[in-house]
Short mmCIF file of C-alpha atoms in Angstrom, two decimals:
data_model
loop_
_atom_site.label_atom_id
_atom_site.label_comp_id
_atom_site.label_asym_id
_atom_site.label_seq_id
_atom_site.Cartn_x
_atom_site.Cartn_y
_atom_site.Cartn_z
CA MET A 658 294.23 143.06 233.15
CA GLU A 659 292.37 140.35 231.22
CA GLN A 660 290.71 139.06 234.42
CA THR A 661 289.62 142.60 235.37
CA ASN A 662 288.10 143.13 231.92
CA MET A 663 286.19 139.84 232.18
CA LYS A 664 284.77 140.86 235.57
CA SER A 665 283.74 144.27 234.26
CA HIS A 666 282.10 142.64 231.23
CA LEU A 667 280.14 140.23 233.45
CA LEU A 668 278.93 143.07 235.67
CA LEU A 669 277.66 144.90 232.59
CA LEU A 670 275.84 141.74 231.44
CA ILE A 671 274.19 141.36 234.87
CA ILE A 672 272.97 144.95 234.90
CA ALA A 673 271.83 144.79 231.27
CA SER A 674 269.86 141.62 231.99
CA VAL A 675 268.10 143.16 235.00
CA THR A 676 267.38 146.35 233.03
CA ALA A 677 265.82 144.41 230.17
CA LYS A 678 263.58 142.47 232.55
CA ALA A 679 262.48 145.65 234.33
CA ASN A 680 261.73 147.44 231.05
CA ASN A 681 259.70 144.50 229.70
CA ASP A 682 257.62 144.02 232.85
CA THR A 683 254.73 146.39 232.30
CA THR A 684 252.71 144.98 235.20
CA ILE A 685 254.89 146.60 237.90
CA THR A 686 254.96 150.35 238.40
CA SER A 687 257.70 152.25 240.21
CA ALA A 688 255.18 153.09 242.95
CA GLN A 689 254.43 149.40 243.46
CA ALA A 690 258.12 148.51 243.50
CA ASN A 691 258.73 150.97 246.34
CA ALA A 692 255.59 150.12 248.30
CA LEU A 693 255.54 148.99 251.92
CA PRO A 694 256.14 145.26 252.56
CA HIS A 695 253.25 142.98 251.64
CA GLN A 696 250.98 141.50 254.30
CA GLY A 697 253.18 138.49 255.04
CA CYS A 698 256.23 140.70 255.58
CA GLN A 699 254.20 143.04 257.78
CA LEU A 700 253.15 140.14 260.00
CA LEU A 701 256.82 139.24 260.46
CA LEU A 702 257.59 142.86 261.32
CA ASN A 703 254.99 142.76 264.08
CA GLU A 704 256.34 139.56 265.66
CA GLU A 705 258.89 139.39 268.45
CA HIS A 706 262.04 137.53 267.44
CA LYS A 707 263.87 135.95 270.35
CA VAL A 708 267.23 134.31 269.83
CA GLN A 709 266.95 130.59 270.57
CA LEU A 710 269.58 128.85 272.69
CA ALA A 711 271.70 126.27 270.88
CA LEU A 712 270.63 122.69 271.60
CA VAL A 713 274.10 121.29 270.91
CA GLY A 714 277.57 122.05 272.27
CA ALA A 715 279.30 121.90 275.62
CA ALA A 716 276.98 124.40 277.33
CA TYR A 717 273.90 122.49 276.20
CA GLU A 718 275.34 119.17 277.40
CA LEU A 719 275.67 120.64 280.91
CA SER A 720 272.16 122.09 280.96
CA PRO A 721 269.49 120.37 283.11
CA ASN A 722 267.22 119.61 280.14
CA ALA A 723 269.93 118.20 277.86
CA ASN A 724 269.40 115.03 275.87
CA PRO A 725 271.14 112.36 278.03
CA ALA A 726 272.30 110.50 274.89
CA TYR A 727 274.25 113.56 273.67
CA HIS A 728 277.96 113.85 274.48
CA VAL A 729 280.18 116.37 272.68
CA GLN A 730 283.26 114.17 272.87
CA ASN A 731 281.49 111.51 270.82
CA GLU A 732 280.65 113.88 267.96
CA GLY A 733 282.56 114.90 264.85
CA GLY A 734 282.64 118.59 265.82
CA SER A 735 281.92 120.93 268.71
CA THR A 736 278.33 121.54 267.54
CA ALA A 737 277.74 118.27 265.68
CA ALA A 738 275.14 115.74 266.76
CA LEU A 739 274.29 112.26 265.52
CA CYS A 740 270.59 111.54 265.08
CA ILE A 741 269.81 109.05 267.84
CA ASP A 742 266.27 107.99 268.74
CA GLY A 743 264.77 110.97 266.98
CA LEU A 744 267.06 113.63 268.47
CA ALA A 745 270.27 115.26 267.25
CA GLY A 746 271.39 116.92 270.46
CA GLY A 747 268.14 118.65 271.41
CA TYR A 748 266.78 118.96 267.87
CA PRO A 749 264.15 116.57 266.47
CA CYS A 750 265.53 114.53 263.56
CA ASP A 751 264.69 111.64 261.27
CA SER A 752 267.78 109.81 259.96
CA VAL A 753 269.64 113.13 259.42
CA ASP A 754 272.73 114.03 261.48
CA LEU A 755 273.59 117.61 262.43
CA LEU A 756 277.14 118.44 261.30
CA SER A 757 277.45 121.92 262.83
CA LEU A 758 275.54 124.95 264.03
CA LEU A 759 276.18 128.68 263.84
CA THR A 760 273.71 130.70 265.90
CA LEU A 761 272.41 134.11 264.92
CA ASP A 762 274.41 135.44 267.85
CA ASP A 763 277.55 134.07 266.14
CA LEU A 764 276.56 136.19 263.12
CA ASN A 765 275.85 139.30 265.27
CA SER A 766 272.17 139.29 264.39
CA ASN A 767 268.80 138.22 265.78
CA LEU A 768 266.90 137.55 262.56
CA ALA A 769 267.66 135.68 259.34
CA ASN A 770 265.38 134.81 256.43
CA ASP A 771 267.32 133.37 253.49
CA VAL A 772 270.23 131.03 252.82
CA TRP A 773 271.93 130.50 249.47
CA GLY A 774 275.21 128.90 248.47
CA TRP A 775 278.21 129.20 246.17
CA THR A 776 281.01 126.79 245.23
CA ASP A 777 284.39 127.80 243.85
CA HIS A 778 284.87 125.05 241.29
CA THR A 779 288.62 125.59 240.98
CA LEU A 780 289.48 125.07 244.66
CA LYS A 781 286.31 123.08 245.49
CA ARG A 782 285.55 125.39 248.42
CA GLU A 783 281.94 125.86 249.51
CA PHE A 784 280.22 128.87 251.05
CA ALA A 785 276.86 129.70 252.61
CA ILE A 786 275.33 133.14 252.05
CA ILE A 787 272.85 134.20 254.74
CA GLY A 788 270.34 137.04 254.53
CA LEU A 789 270.16 138.84 257.89
CA ARG A 790 268.16 141.80 259.18
CA GLU A 791 271.27 143.99 259.01
CA GLY A 792 272.80 142.71 255.75
CA THR A 793 274.37 139.57 254.31
CA ALA A 794 276.75 137.13 256.02
CA PHE A 795 279.25 134.81 254.31
CA VAL A 796 280.27 131.51 255.92
CA GLU A 797 282.73 128.97 254.57
CA VAL A 798 281.39 125.42 254.93
CA SER A 799 284.14 123.53 253.09
CA ASN A 800 284.61 121.58 256.32
CA PRO A 801 280.97 121.18 257.38
CA TYR A 802 281.96 120.30 260.95
CA TYR A 803 283.77 123.62 261.42
CA PRO A 804 282.10 126.51 259.54
CA ILE A 805 284.00 129.80 259.40
CA TYR A 806 282.19 133.15 259.53
CA LEU A 807 284.16 135.14 256.95
CA GLY A 808 282.39 138.47 257.04
CA PHE A 809 279.41 140.68 256.46
CA LEU A 810 278.04 142.97 253.75
CA PRO A 811 275.83 145.70 255.30
CA SER A 812 272.41 146.47 253.86
CA ALA A 813 272.52 149.08 251.09
CA THR A 814 270.05 151.23 253.04
CA ASP A 815 268.02 150.29 256.14
CA HIS A 816 267.68 147.07 258.09
CA SER A 817 264.98 144.72 256.84
CA ILE A 818 263.38 141.43 257.81
CA TRP A 819 263.51 140.36 254.16
CA ARG A 820 266.67 139.86 252.10
CA ASP A 821 267.05 137.54 249.11
CA ILE A 822 270.24 136.27 247.45
CA LYS A 823 270.90 134.47 244.19
CA THR A 824 274.21 133.74 242.47
CA LEU A 825 275.27 134.19 238.86
CA GLU A 826 278.65 132.59 238.14
CA ASN A 827 280.94 134.18 240.77
CA TYR A 828 278.60 136.99 241.79
CA ALA A 829 275.96 137.26 244.50
CA LEU A 830 272.91 139.36 243.61
CA ILE A 831 271.24 140.71 246.75
CA VAL A 832 267.88 142.47 247.07
CA SER A 833 265.82 143.47 250.09
CA GLU A 834 262.50 144.89 251.24
CA ALA A 835 264.45 147.82 252.72
CA GLU A 836 263.26 151.05 251.11
CA GLU A 837 265.33 152.15 248.07
CA HIS A 838 267.71 149.20 248.53
CA GLY A 839 268.13 148.24 244.87
CA MET A 840 270.39 145.31 244.05
CA GLN A 841 273.87 144.77 245.45
CA VAL A 842 276.37 142.90 243.28
CA PHE A 843 279.12 141.16 245.25
CA ASP A 844 282.18 139.39 243.81
CA LEU A 845 282.32 136.12 245.72
CA THR A 846 285.89 135.32 244.71
CA GLN A 847 287.14 137.77 247.32
CA LEU A 848 286.01 135.24 249.95
CA LEU A 849 288.85 132.99 248.80
CA SER A 850 291.51 135.38 250.13
CA VAL A 851 290.10 136.18 253.58
CA THR A 852 292.80 135.47 256.16
CA HIS A 853 291.58 137.33 259.26
CA PRO A 854 287.81 136.90 259.51
CA PRO A 855 285.31 138.31 260.03
CA LEU A 856 285.60 141.28 257.66
CA GLU A 857 283.13 143.98 256.67
CA PHE A 858 282.70 143.94 252.89
CA THR A 859 281.43 146.49 250.37
CA ALA A 860 279.37 145.84 247.24
CA ASP A 861 281.25 145.73 243.93
CA ALA A 862 278.36 147.35 242.06
CA MET A 863 274.84 148.65 242.65
CA TYR A 864 271.72 148.56 240.47
CA ASN A 865 269.30 151.27 241.61
CA ASP A 866 266.54 151.32 238.97
CA PHE A 867 264.14 149.72 241.49
CA GLY A 868 263.77 150.09 245.23
CA ASN A 869 262.66 147.18 247.38
CA ALA A 870 262.21 143.61 246.13
CA HIS A 871 262.26 139.98 247.15
#
């Protein structure tokens, strides 16, 4: 019961903080907040987004244009690649090794625009949070050679090319340029108990006093 009360109290603090900021910002009207995406977003909307083939892994090694210095059996993971002579697998590099790769296809999407992170300081587990066209994906990267796609939180309204995530303690705060999206609040501690990934998650709370944002 005490843990539940603490979570509820933190959610109230998050919403109160966002409300205070919105009320004090007299330069933004409700019409502006719900306007169409700005010019940069519109340019992205007009572009074609083609999924790129992975330039690491067993399939890449067998491809005719593969880097001849790349051999999966010599790497630390199935999509890892040491930086050798300016290439990590087929990717240009400069003294930085590639530890693993998840493609957008692995995340059931064809467009991503933001990556954030969260660490559970008790268990020392680390997670990546990825903004996708369709919603938000959660990937455990505690073993960076073998990331685990844990699940997906759908967009609050429509799909969007623009989704932004920030964390506050154990919560992810998610906004989007999708019309009337508002802010999703997601309790990240539920990632610690996922046993059969990937799952489809739901938001723990919603803040709807603005529409689209990033």
